Amino acid sequence: MTNHWIDIQHSDCILIQGSNAAENHPISFKWVMRAKERGAKLIHVDPRFTRTSSKADFYAPLRSGTDIAFLGGMIKYIIDNNKIFHDYVVNYTNAPFLVDGKFGFKDGLFTGYDADKRGYDKSTWTYQKDAGGIILRDETLKNPRCVYQMLKAHYARYDLKKVSSITGTPEKDLKTVYEMFSSTGTKDRAGTIMYALGQTHHTVGVQNIRALAIVQLLLGNIGVCGGGVNALRGEPNVQGSTDHALLYHYLPGYLAAPRTSQQTLESYIKKITPSTTEAKSVNWQSNYGKYAVSLLKSWYGDAATKDNEFGYAWVPKADDGKDYSVMTLFDVMYAGKIKGMTVFGQNPACSIPNSNKVRAAFAKLDWMVHLNIFDNETASFWKGPGMDPAKVKTEVFLLPASASVEKAGSQTNSGRWIQWRYEATKAPGDCIYAGEAIIRIQNKLKELYKKEGGTFPEPILNMTSDGLAEKGGYDAEKVAKLINGYFLADVEIGGKQYKKGDCVPSFALLQADGTTSSGNWICAGSFAQDGKNLMQRRGKADPTGLGLYPEWSFAWPVNRRVLYNRASCDPTGKPYNPKRAVLEWKDGKWVGDVPDGAPPPLAAEGGKLPFIMKPDGVSSLFGPGLGDGPFPEHYEPLESPLARNLMSAQQNNPAILLYNSDKDMVASADARFPIVMTTYSSTEHWCTGAFTRWQTWLTEAMPQAYVEMSEELAKEKGIKNGDKVRVESARGKLECVAMVTPRFRPFLVNGKTLHQVGMPYNYGWRFPADNGDSANLLTPTVGDANAMTPEYKAFMVNVVKV
Amino acid sequence: MADGKSILVDVSRCTGCRGCQVACKQWNGLPGTRTKQTGTYQNPPDFSHQTFKVVRFEDGRTKEGKTYWHFFSDMCRHCMNPPCLAGAQGDEMIHDDATGAVVYTEGTSKSDFEMSLSVCPYNIPRQDPDTKVMRKCTMCFDRITSGLTPACVLSCPTGAMVFGERDAMLAEARRRVDILKKTWPRAQALNADDVRVIFIVTDDPLKYHKYAAGV
């Protein structure tokens, strides 16, 4: 979230698109309902009418996989009707920048596309500069090469008629949503967008979010109270999992993961620290070298020295241009190239797309170590449907883990609050913390390497044990301190003394010379210098009256509650909306939230631009950083009901990775699979249900897999509510119960009636006996071009009565 | 008797999350029963001696073609003058003076269950087929007499359920209905004078549940 949960109450218009917040984030509706009682309007845009839609002032349906068309139409509407927050757009976005003369876009492709590589040469995705390297700009926004005019030209094609024919949303509904939400492009109104996996689970997932950001920037809704682009994260700590680098392509704190072309620390740091010619840009990323060195110091301790590049050589390097995402992992495993696997607290047999492929891949392993609180479809894959246990060679070790309430540690919510929690009760029997399991494995590996030697032992042998308890076991608070970071020498910074062993109270103090450590720079400051754990704070003071609660836990970064908050003030530092002032420049200092960058406001002496994480100091309407285009463009999902994309000749996102195993059948615009399908979670179950299916109050409420469909489709197929049906895709099939409901409606797409169905992925064959199986038996192995998030939300199936 | 307690259930704020349904089972030590998916989110299908709280789900379309989905977190209304007491043989059904809660004890195995059920306008009482004891919501009698909020109310994320002194709840009900009427002219508090568990609905009560407003 750019903002935080409590802040939703301040919004004047809430657009929930790509989220079923009422069902999947029930507590969010405490704040949504408060906003509504203040007079805010709630809009829900979704393929199906859900518990969220039931509370909306306006609900608009859209076909799964067409959000960019929908939002592109909104961008066009905002520009055509001059609904933009002009002052904000000119000062705080790259709208005035003049784009390179060679950059262009034609029939679905941006300049630089290489069909063989399925990727772009992005050298033209840049700006015109003067001899001094300063970006040329036109603050009147009239120059046809300025970003604003390029944006306008790009979305000129997204008229109501075209958008409606793609999305299936009636034109009048599109117009209503556009009117309602663009009413927030004024100083005194704020609009927020809440989204979740409904936006990310697409081959255009990242560009979906970019489209949301463009809308919010045009309306001046970023950085303001009641505004923002707010990602509703999944499980209570999924924000923490990404902060600490759950994914392969970055290190803790979102530092890019090293690649083989970056063999030296210097070359790595050069790659991750952008430069700028903009004098008024803070360009905070120029500090990343300090964070990288401090990270290495936290990993390798005293073994990391200036002479050995702080152990940079011991960090694994990914091959340039190569994907290591989970779908590729299973593709390689299915090809028999992986011998062993550890699975901690996951259930990939049900959660990863194309479950038949995943389950077959498991059978090619020699061993699997699985840590969990219950058995699940992954640990027991060898006795699952279609498996002959006698023929499966894989040896599975199931280790008992403690559950979340049996552990102390931090938990980071969607609003970036890192809250400490305590061990409520001891775990039963031999169950241990996952952290303890990792330490035991690490210690054993160290012991074996010491005894037997081996290739490249340094990364293991030099790994610090600073985070461990005295007796060598896992100590959550010590690990958290290691993550926060320490001073490793007595130093004086800005006239202040810091002693060796003190906690680093802010990442602004981290150094690139090895005198500080920090396991994750964004968490620096979660402990005070004296070692007080600020994540344990439960102070209820609310000085702004806006519910920022600065003394409740610790929010990364540096306890800032609203990101980009300096953009809520005009260039002189006066809040655009004084009634909900997150921040104000008063008597030579910032008052309110922790300012996003300490320097004065833009117009003051020494003033700086508000988007400090962007090299140019402004936010990006033109976003050249992504792999699939600087402007979001509508492409059809890999499996689509349409033989031809109505927007261009480019059917699918041209930069996606395609898999070719015999389990990767794709059926697009195929008469055998004429129905669009989407998958989701219910309130009552958690993810694949691996925890919740063992809980009888929850299985009582949601006992068995079901597929939701319209009355119209059911009639066509001769299906009655409650009938058993078979759902089939090109990759798999499963049986479940039909839920025939007026909440689903056929779409009119390109002049033709089109049906969509939906199914939760909360079920699996393991337990209870008759609950069904995973909806991921049906989903395709394909992901977003930038993030490789699987396309769980849009693919093609058929449904038949059994 | 003092005015006692009341629960206000404002369905306009309810998202049908069923936290209340599960919290009720948890506090009262009631088992999750084996159910089947029959084509609805509503499960278990109805009250039983093991289910005192059921969120009812009703979807449909209005005459204008607008889709709706109503949630009704059904429970005993704890009537001001509980008709179900007619089934009592002695003092096995308690109508508590201080709170106004209607509580069935183990002694209800001797009560006239059919009588109690037939006179209940809301179709609430259920009987354990083995012990013949009658069971239903107790307003979390054991909690509220210890200064705690009923389990269902405590679990509610949106403030759709609130618990407090009856006069305060009645005042809040009036305030809410006045506000809601601006958007939903049909908004009303159901039988507020007669029951302690007061439902505010925004549509025809029959669109929520057959017995929403009583028979």
CSV table of C-alpha atoms in Angstrom, one decimal, chain A residues 22-218:
chain,number,residue,atom,x,y,z
A,22,ALA,CA,-15.0,-7.8,1.5
A,23,GLU,CA,-14.3,-11.5,1.3
A,24,ASN,CA,-10.6,-11.7,1.2
A,25,HIS,CA,-9.7,-8.8,3.4
A,26,PRO,CA,-12.8,-8.6,5.6
A,27,ILE,CA,-11.2,-6.1,8.0
A,28,SER,CA,-10.7,-3.6,5.2
A,29,PHE,CA,-14.4,-3.1,5.1
A,30,LYS,CA,-14.3,-1.7,8.6
A,31,TRP,CA,-12.7,1.3,6.9
A,32,VAL,CA,-14.6,1.1,3.6
A,33,MET,CA,-17.9,1.3,5.5
A,34,ARG,CA,-16.7,4.2,7.6
A,35,ALA,CA,-15.8,6.1,4.4
A,36,LYS,CA,-19.2,5.3,3.0
A,37,GLU,CA,-20.9,6.6,6.1
A,38,ARG,CA,-18.9,9.8,5.6
A,39,GLY,CA,-20.5,10.0,2.1
A,40,ALA,CA,-17.8,8.3,0.0
A,41,LYS,CA,-18.9,6.3,-3.0
A,42,LEU,CA,-17.8,2.7,-3.5
A,43,ILE,CA,-17.2,1.3,-7.0
A,44,HIS,CA,-16.5,-2.4,-7.6
A,45,VAL,CA,-15.3,-3.5,-11.0
A,46,ASP,CA,-15.1,-7.3,-11.3
A,47,PRO,CA,-16.0,-10.2,-13.5
A,48,ARG,CA,-18.4,-11.5,-10.8
A,49,PHE,CA,-20.8,-9.9,-8.4
A,50,THR,CA,-19.3,-10.7,-5.0
A,51,ARG,CA,-19.8,-9.9,-1.3
A,52,THR,CA,-17.8,-6.7,-2.2
A,53,SER,CA,-20.2,-5.8,-5.0
A,54,SER,CA,-23.1,-6.2,-2.7
A,55,LYS,CA,-21.9,-3.2,-0.7
A,56,ALA,CA,-20.9,-1.1,-3.7
A,57,ASP,CA,-22.8,2.1,-4.8
A,58,PHE,CA,-22.0,1.0,-8.3
A,59,TYR,CA,-20.9,-2.3,-9.7
A,60,ALA,CA,-19.5,-2.8,-13.2
A,61,PRO,CA,-18.8,-6.2,-14.7
A,62,LEU,CA,-15.8,-6.8,-16.9
A,63,ARG,CA,-14.4,-9.8,-18.6
A,64,SER,CA,-11.4,-11.3,-16.9
A,65,GLY,CA,-8.1,-10.1,-18.4
A,66,THR,CA,-9.3,-6.8,-19.8
A,67,ASP,CA,-8.4,-4.3,-17.0
A,68,ILE,CA,-6.0,-2.3,-19.2
A,69,ALA,CA,-8.8,-1.8,-21.8
A,70,PHE,CA,-11.1,-0.6,-18.9
A,71,LEU,CA,-8.4,1.6,-17.3
A,72,GLY,CA,-7.1,2.9,-20.7
A,73,GLY,CA,-10.7,4.1,-21.3
A,74,MET,CA,-10.6,5.8,-18.0
A,75,ILE,CA,-7.2,7.5,-18.8
A,76,LYS,CA,-8.8,8.7,-22.1
A,77,TYR,CA,-11.9,10.0,-20.3
A,78,ILE,CA,-9.8,11.9,-17.7
A,79,ILE,CA,-7.7,13.5,-20.4
A,80,ASP,CA,-10.6,14.3,-22.9
A,81,ASN,CA,-12.7,15.8,-20.2
A,82,ASN,CA,-9.8,17.7,-18.6
A,83,LYS,CA,-10.4,16.0,-15.2
A,84,ILE,CA,-6.6,16.0,-14.5
A,85,PHE,CA,-5.2,17.7,-11.4
A,86,HIS,CA,-3.2,20.0,-13.5
A,87,ASP,CA,-0.8,21.5,-11.0
A,88,TYR,CA,0.2,18.0,-9.7
A,89,VAL,CA,0.6,16.5,-13.2
A,90,VAL,CA,2.9,19.4,-14.4
A,91,ASN,CA,5.0,19.5,-11.2
A,92,TYR,CA,5.1,16.0,-9.9
A,93,THR,CA,4.9,13.7,-12.9
A,94,ASN,CA,7.0,13.2,-16.1
A,95,ALA,CA,4.1,14.6,-18.2
A,96,PRO,CA,6.2,17.5,-19.5
A,97,PHE,CA,9.2,15.4,-20.5
A,98,LEU,CA,9.9,15.2,-24.2
A,99,VAL,CA,10.2,11.6,-25.4
A,100,ASP,CA,13.0,10.5,-27.7
A,101,GLY,CA,12.1,11.1,-31.3
A,102,LYS,CA,12.8,7.5,-32.3
A,103,PHE,CA,10.3,6.1,-29.8
A,104,GLY,CA,7.1,4.9,-31.2
A,105,PHE,CA,4.2,2.5,-31.0
A,106,LYS,CA,2.6,0.6,-33.9
A,107,ASP,CA,-0.1,-1.9,-34.0
A,108,GLY,CA,0.6,-3.4,-30.5
A,109,LEU,CA,4.3,-3.1,-30.5
A,110,PHE,CA,6.6,-0.5,-29.1
A,111,THR,CA,9.9,0.3,-30.8
A,112,GLY,CA,12.7,-2.1,-30.4
A,113,TYR,CA,10.9,-5.4,-30.4
A,114,ASP,CA,12.9,-8.5,-31.2
A,115,ALA,CA,10.6,-11.4,-32.0
A,116,ASP,CA,13.3,-14.0,-31.5
A,117,LYS,CA,14.1,-12.9,-28.0
A,118,ARG,CA,10.5,-12.1,-27.2
A,119,GLY,CA,11.7,-8.9,-25.7
A,120,TYR,CA,12.5,-5.3,-26.4
A,121,ASP,CA,15.6,-3.2,-27.0
A,122,LYS,CA,14.6,-0.3,-24.8
A,123,SER,CA,17.2,2.2,-26.1
A,124,THR,CA,14.5,4.5,-27.6
A,125,TRP,CA,12.3,4.4,-24.5
A,126,THR,CA,14.0,7.5,-23.2
A,127,TYR,CA,13.8,11.3,-23.3
A,128,GLN,CA,15.2,14.2,-25.4
A,129,LYS,CA,18.1,15.9,-23.6
A,130,ASP,CA,20.1,19.0,-24.0
A,131,ALA,CA,23.9,19.1,-24.3
A,132,GLY,CA,24.2,19.0,-20.6
A,133,GLY,CA,22.1,15.8,-20.4
A,134,ILE,CA,19.1,17.7,-18.9
A,135,ILE,CA,15.7,16.3,-20.0
A,136,LEU,CA,13.8,18.7,-22.3
A,137,ARG,CA,10.4,19.5,-21.1
A,138,ASP,CA,7.3,21.4,-22.1
A,139,GLU,CA,5.3,22.6,-19.1
A,140,THR,CA,2.4,23.7,-21.3
A,141,LEU,CA,2.0,20.0,-22.1
A,142,LYS,CA,1.3,21.0,-25.7
A,143,ASN,CA,4.4,19.6,-27.5
A,144,PRO,CA,3.3,16.5,-29.3
A,145,ARG,CA,6.4,14.6,-28.1
A,146,CYS,CA,5.8,15.4,-24.4
A,147,VAL,CA,4.7,12.4,-22.3
A,148,TYR,CA,1.3,13.9,-21.7
A,149,GLN,CA,0.5,14.2,-25.4
A,150,MET,CA,2.1,10.8,-26.1
A,151,LEU,CA,-0.2,9.3,-23.3
A,152,LYS,CA,-3.2,11.0,-24.9
A,153,ALA,CA,-2.3,9.7,-28.3
A,154,HIS,CA,-1.7,6.2,-27.0
A,155,TYR,CA,-5.1,6.0,-25.4
A,156,ALA,CA,-7.0,7.7,-28.2
A,157,ARG,CA,-7.9,4.3,-29.4
A,158,TYR,CA,-9.6,3.4,-26.1
A,159,ASP,CA,-13.0,4.9,-26.8
A,160,LEU,CA,-16.1,3.7,-25.0
A,161,LYS,CA,-17.3,1.6,-27.9
A,162,LYS,CA,-14.0,-0.2,-28.4
A,163,VAL,CA,-13.4,-0.7,-24.6
A,164,SER,CA,-16.9,-2.0,-24.2
A,165,SER,CA,-16.6,-4.5,-27.1
A,166,ILE,CA,-13.4,-5.8,-25.4
A,167,THR,CA,-14.4,-5.8,-21.7
A,168,GLY,CA,-18.0,-6.6,-22.1
A,169,THR,CA,-18.9,-3.8,-19.8
A,170,PRO,CA,-21.9,-1.8,-21.0
A,171,GLU,CA,-20.8,1.6,-22.3
A,172,LYS,CA,-23.1,3.4,-19.9
A,173,ASP,CA,-21.5,1.5,-17.0
A,174,LEU,CA,-18.0,2.5,-18.2
A,175,LYS,CA,-19.1,6.1,-18.3
A,176,THR,CA,-20.6,6.0,-14.9
A,177,VAL,CA,-17.4,4.6,-13.3
A,178,TYR,CA,-15.2,7.0,-15.2
A,179,GLU,CA,-17.3,10.0,-14.1
A,180,MET,CA,-17.5,8.9,-10.5
A,181,PHE,CA,-13.8,8.2,-10.1
A,182,SER,CA,-12.5,11.1,-12.1
A,183,SER,CA,-14.4,13.4,-9.8
A,184,THR,CA,-11.5,13.0,-7.4
A,185,GLY,CA,-9.1,15.0,-9.6
A,186,THR,CA,-9.5,18.1,-7.4
A,187,LYS,CA,-7.7,19.5,-4.4
A,188,ASP,CA,-10.5,18.8,-1.9
A,189,ARG,CA,-11.3,15.2,-3.0
A,190,ALA,CA,-9.3,12.0,-2.7
A,191,GLY,CA,-9.9,8.7,-4.5
A,192,THR,CA,-8.3,5.4,-3.5
A,193,ILE,CA,-7.8,2.3,-5.6
A,194,MET,CA,-7.8,-1.0,-3.7
A,195,TYR,CA,-6.5,-4.0,-5.7
A,196,ALA,CA,-5.2,-7.5,-5.1
A,197,LEU,CA,-4.5,-10.6,-7.1
A,198,GLY,CA,-7.3,-9.8,-9.6
A,199,GLN,CA,-4.9,-7.3,-11.1
A,200,THR,CA,-1.6,-9.2,-10.7
A,201,HIS,CA,-2.6,-12.7,-11.8
A,202,HIS,CA,-2.4,-11.9,-15.5
A,203,THR,CA,0.2,-11.9,-18.3
A,204,VAL,CA,-0.2,-8.1,-18.1
A,205,GLY,CA,-0.2,-8.0,-14.3
A,206,VAL,CA,2.4,-5.3,-13.7
A,207,GLN,CA,1.0,-3.2,-16.5
A,208,ASN,CA,-2.4,-3.4,-14.9
A,209,ILE,CA,-0.9,-1.8,-11.8
A,210,ARG,CA,0.9,0.7,-13.9
A,211,ALA,CA,-2.5,1.7,-15.4
A,212,LEU,CA,-3.9,2.2,-11.9
A,213,ALA,CA,-0.9,4.4,-11.1
A,214,ILE,CA,-1.4,6.5,-14.2
A,215,VAL,CA,-5.0,7.1,-13.3
A,216,GLN,CA,-4.1,8.1,-9.8
A,217,LEU,CA,-1.2,10.4,-10.9
A,218,LEU,CA,-3.4,12.2,-13.4
